[in-house]
Each structure stands twice: as structure tokens, then as C-alpha cells.
Amino acid sequence: MSRAADPPRAEAWNGPVGNHWARHQARYDAMPAGVNGALFDAAAVAPGDRVLDVGCGAGATTRIAARPAAPGHAVGVDISAPLLERARASTAAEGVGNAAYECGDAQVHPFPPA
Ligand SMILES: C[S@@+](CC[C@H](N)C(=O)[O-])C[C@H]1O[C@@H](n2cnc3c(N)ncnc32)[C@H](O)[C@@H]1O
């Protein structure tokens, strides 16, 4: 991971908080349909879109965005290595081929300009 702007936050999400979320991924993954329904209605992701999911966690929201974005793609960025491990595994298991992940603090991560 590139440098963290907020080291205590990075430590929490790479330690107890992130590990708890990773252990209970199924429970948290079930939330987006209800909690994020309004978000995805408003975003109206369409074919060909390129989506950046900031704070993607275990990637549930990235996968939700990636499906309607094809042939575009979704990139999830998160500060938590254990959650990105879950995100990559779930994305492969679900056969979502147009989602990718980067580990970094979104406040300072060196995203390419485009
Ligand atoms: C409440 S979880 C949401 C995960 C996912 N969006 C979902 O709905 O399933 C918030 C996520 O934001 C990440 N996060 C917090 N601060 C961050 C930062 N500065 N840069 C990148 N990710 C961050 C945490 O690691 C955590 O995975």
C-alpha cells in the first residue's frame, strides 16, 4: 500500500476492524441491496461506464457496479488488505471479470489521471 494519510485508520482496518468485517463478510455483503439501493438507483451505472468504488471493503459494491458497467469496468480501492483479499476471492468465485482492486488510502493514493 502507498502511504496512509491517517495511520490509525489504516491500522484499524488492517487489524481488528477489518478482520471482523472479513470474518463476517456474508452478513455485510447482504447489506448493499437494502442500504445501498438508493445509491445505485442514483448512480444508474450503464454499459461502458468506468466506476471507482472508494472504500470497497470486500467488494460487494464493486461487483454490483461492475455488472451493469460491462463492457466498462469497476475499480475498488480500499485501505484494508484483509478485505481486499476477500474482494478478489469473491470476484473470482462469482466470475465477475470486469472488476479490479487497488490497496491504498483513497485520500492520497496515486490514481492515474484518467
Ligand atoms: C463500511 S465499509 C464499506 C464496504 C463496502 N463499500 C460495502 O458496502 O460493502 C468501509 C470501508 O472503507 C474503507 N476505508 C476507510 N477509510 C478509507 C480510506 N481513507 N481509503 C480507502 N478505504 C478506506 C475501510 O477499509 C472499509 O472497508
Short mmCIF file of C-alpha atoms and ligand atoms in Angstrom, two decimals:
data_model
loop_
_atom_site.label_atom_id
_atom_site.label_comp_id
_atom_site.label_asym_id
_atom_site.label_seq_id
_atom_site.Cartn_x
_atom_site.Cartn_y
_atom_site.Cartn_z
CA MET A 1 0.00 0.00 0.00
CA SER A 2 1.14 3.55 -0.69
CA ARG A 3 1.45 5.82 2.35
CA ALA A 4 -1.60 6.31 4.57
CA ALA A 5 -2.83 9.83 5.35
CA ASP A 6 -4.41 8.52 8.54
CA PRO A 7 -2.21 5.74 10.04
CA PRO A 8 -4.60 4.88 12.93
CA ARG A 9 -7.41 4.32 10.41
CA ALA A 10 -5.13 2.12 8.30
CA GLU A 11 -4.15 0.13 11.40
CA ALA A 12 -7.76 -0.41 12.44
CA TRP A 13 -8.92 -1.57 9.01
CA ASN A 14 -5.85 -3.82 8.63
CA GLY A 15 -6.31 -5.14 12.18
CA PRO A 16 -9.32 -5.87 14.39
CA VAL A 17 -11.95 -3.89 12.46
CA GLY A 18 -11.00 -5.24 9.02
CA ASN A 19 -10.56 -8.77 10.31
CA HIS A 20 -14.00 -8.67 11.95
CA TRP A 21 -15.59 -7.43 8.71
CA ALA A 22 -13.74 -10.12 6.70
CA ARG A 23 -14.88 -12.89 9.09
CA HIS A 24 -18.50 -11.76 8.76
CA GLN A 25 -18.36 -10.92 5.06
CA ALA A 26 -21.58 -12.79 4.22
CA ARG A 27 -23.53 -10.73 6.73
CA TYR A 28 -22.12 -7.43 5.47
CA ASP A 29 -22.42 -8.41 1.80
CA ALA A 30 -26.15 -8.87 2.33
CA MET A 31 -26.50 -5.19 3.24
CA PRO A 32 -25.93 -3.44 -0.08
CA ALA A 33 -29.29 -4.37 -1.59
CA GLY A 34 -31.12 -2.51 1.16
CA VAL A 35 -28.62 0.06 2.38
CA ASN A 36 -27.09 0.95 -0.96
CA GLY A 37 -30.22 0.58 -3.10
CA ALA A 38 -30.78 4.34 -3.27
CA LEU A 39 -27.11 4.89 -4.08
CA PHE A 40 -27.17 2.54 -7.04
CA ASP A 41 -30.51 3.88 -8.25
CA ALA A 42 -28.98 7.38 -8.28
CA ALA A 43 -25.71 6.25 -9.87
CA ALA A 44 -27.58 4.47 -12.69
CA VAL A 45 -24.43 2.64 -13.81
CA ALA A 46 -24.74 1.96 -17.55
CA PRO A 47 -22.88 -0.21 -20.10
CA GLY A 48 -19.42 1.19 -20.81
CA ASP A 49 -19.15 3.19 -17.58
CA ARG A 50 -15.92 3.23 -15.56
CA VAL A 51 -16.68 3.15 -11.85
CA LEU A 52 -14.37 3.94 -8.92
CA ASP A 53 -15.65 2.44 -5.66
CA VAL A 54 -13.91 4.24 -2.78
CA GLY A 55 -13.87 2.15 0.39
CA CYS A 56 -14.95 -1.02 -1.44
CA GLY A 57 -14.29 -3.35 1.51
CA ALA A 58 -14.92 -6.95 0.49
CA GLY A 59 -16.03 -5.71 -2.93
CA ALA A 60 -19.80 -6.25 -2.73
CA THR A 61 -20.44 -2.73 -4.00
CA THR A 62 -17.72 -3.04 -6.66
CA ARG A 63 -19.32 -6.20 -8.02
CA ILE A 64 -22.77 -4.59 -8.01
CA ALA A 65 -21.33 -1.71 -10.05
CA ALA A 66 -19.26 -3.88 -12.39
CA ARG A 67 -22.12 -5.99 -13.72
CA PRO A 68 -24.14 -3.19 -15.39
CA ALA A 69 -20.90 -1.36 -16.37
CA ALA A 70 -19.75 -4.11 -18.77
CA PRO A 71 -18.05 -3.69 -21.22
CA GLY A 72 -16.77 -0.93 -18.93
CA HIS A 73 -15.29 -1.80 -15.58
CA ALA A 74 -15.20 -1.06 -11.87
CA VAL A 75 -12.14 -0.48 -9.70
CA GLY A 76 -12.44 -0.83 -5.95
CA VAL A 77 -9.92 0.91 -3.70
CA ASP A 78 -9.61 0.13 -0.04
CA ILE A 79 -7.13 0.68 2.76
CA SER A 80 -7.66 -2.86 4.16
CA ALA A 81 -5.54 -5.72 2.83
CA PRO A 82 -7.65 -8.46 4.50
CA LEU A 83 -10.84 -7.09 2.96
CA LEU A 84 -9.26 -6.80 -0.49
CA GLU A 85 -8.22 -10.44 -0.22
CA ARG A 86 -11.90 -11.29 0.30
CA ALA A 87 -12.91 -8.96 -2.52
CA ARG A 88 -10.59 -10.65 -5.02
CA ALA A 89 -11.67 -14.14 -3.96
CA SER A 90 -15.40 -13.32 -4.18
CA THR A 91 -14.97 -11.60 -7.52
CA ALA A 92 -13.23 -14.65 -8.97
CA ALA A 93 -15.78 -17.04 -7.41
CA GLU A 94 -18.68 -15.05 -8.88
CA GLY A 95 -16.96 -14.83 -12.28
CA VAL A 96 -17.05 -11.02 -12.42
CA GLY A 97 -14.34 -10.34 -15.00
CA ASN A 98 -14.51 -6.54 -15.14
CA ALA A 99 -13.74 -5.66 -11.52
CA ALA A 100 -10.27 -4.99 -10.14
CA TYR A 101 -8.91 -3.77 -6.83
CA GLU A 102 -6.18 -1.50 -5.52
CA CYS A 103 -4.93 -1.21 -1.96
CA GLY A 104 -4.45 2.34 -0.77
CA ASP A 105 -5.67 5.27 1.26
CA ALA A 106 -8.06 6.97 -1.15
CA GLN A 107 -7.06 10.36 0.28
CA VAL A 108 -3.54 10.09 -1.10
CA HIS A 109 -3.49 7.07 -3.45
CA PRO A 110 -1.70 7.94 -6.72
CA PHE A 111 -4.53 7.15 -9.13
CA PRO A 112 -3.66 7.58 -12.80
CA PRO A 113 -5.11 10.87 -14.12
CA ALA A 114 -7.81 9.21 -16.21
C1 LIG B 1 -18.32 0.39 5.97
S1 LIG B 1 -17.10 -0.39 4.92
C2 LIG B 1 -17.98 -0.44 3.36
C3 LIG B 1 -17.52 -1.51 2.39
C4 LIG B 1 -18.31 -1.62 1.08
N1 LIG B 1 -18.43 -0.35 0.38
C5 LIG B 1 -19.68 -2.26 1.28
O1 LIG B 1 -20.69 -1.55 1.24
O2 LIG B 1 -19.72 -3.49 1.46
C6 LIG B 1 -15.99 1.00 4.72
C7 LIG B 1 -14.69 0.65 4.02
O3 LIG B 1 -13.94 1.85 3.81
C8 LIG B 1 -12.56 1.56 3.91
N2 LIG B 1 -11.83 2.81 4.14
C9 LIG B 1 -11.91 3.64 5.23
N3 LIG B 1 -11.13 4.72 5.06
C10 LIG B 1 -10.52 4.56 3.84
C11 LIG B 1 -9.58 5.36 3.10
N4 LIG B 1 -9.11 6.53 3.57
N5 LIG B 1 -9.19 4.91 1.88
C12 LIG B 1 -9.64 3.72 1.39
N6 LIG B 1 -10.53 2.94 2.05
C13 LIG B 1 -10.96 3.36 3.25
C14 LIG B 1 -12.48 0.54 5.03
O4 LIG B 1 -11.30 -0.24 4.97
C15 LIG B 1 -13.77 -0.28 4.79
O5 LIG B 1 -13.51 -1.42 4.00
#
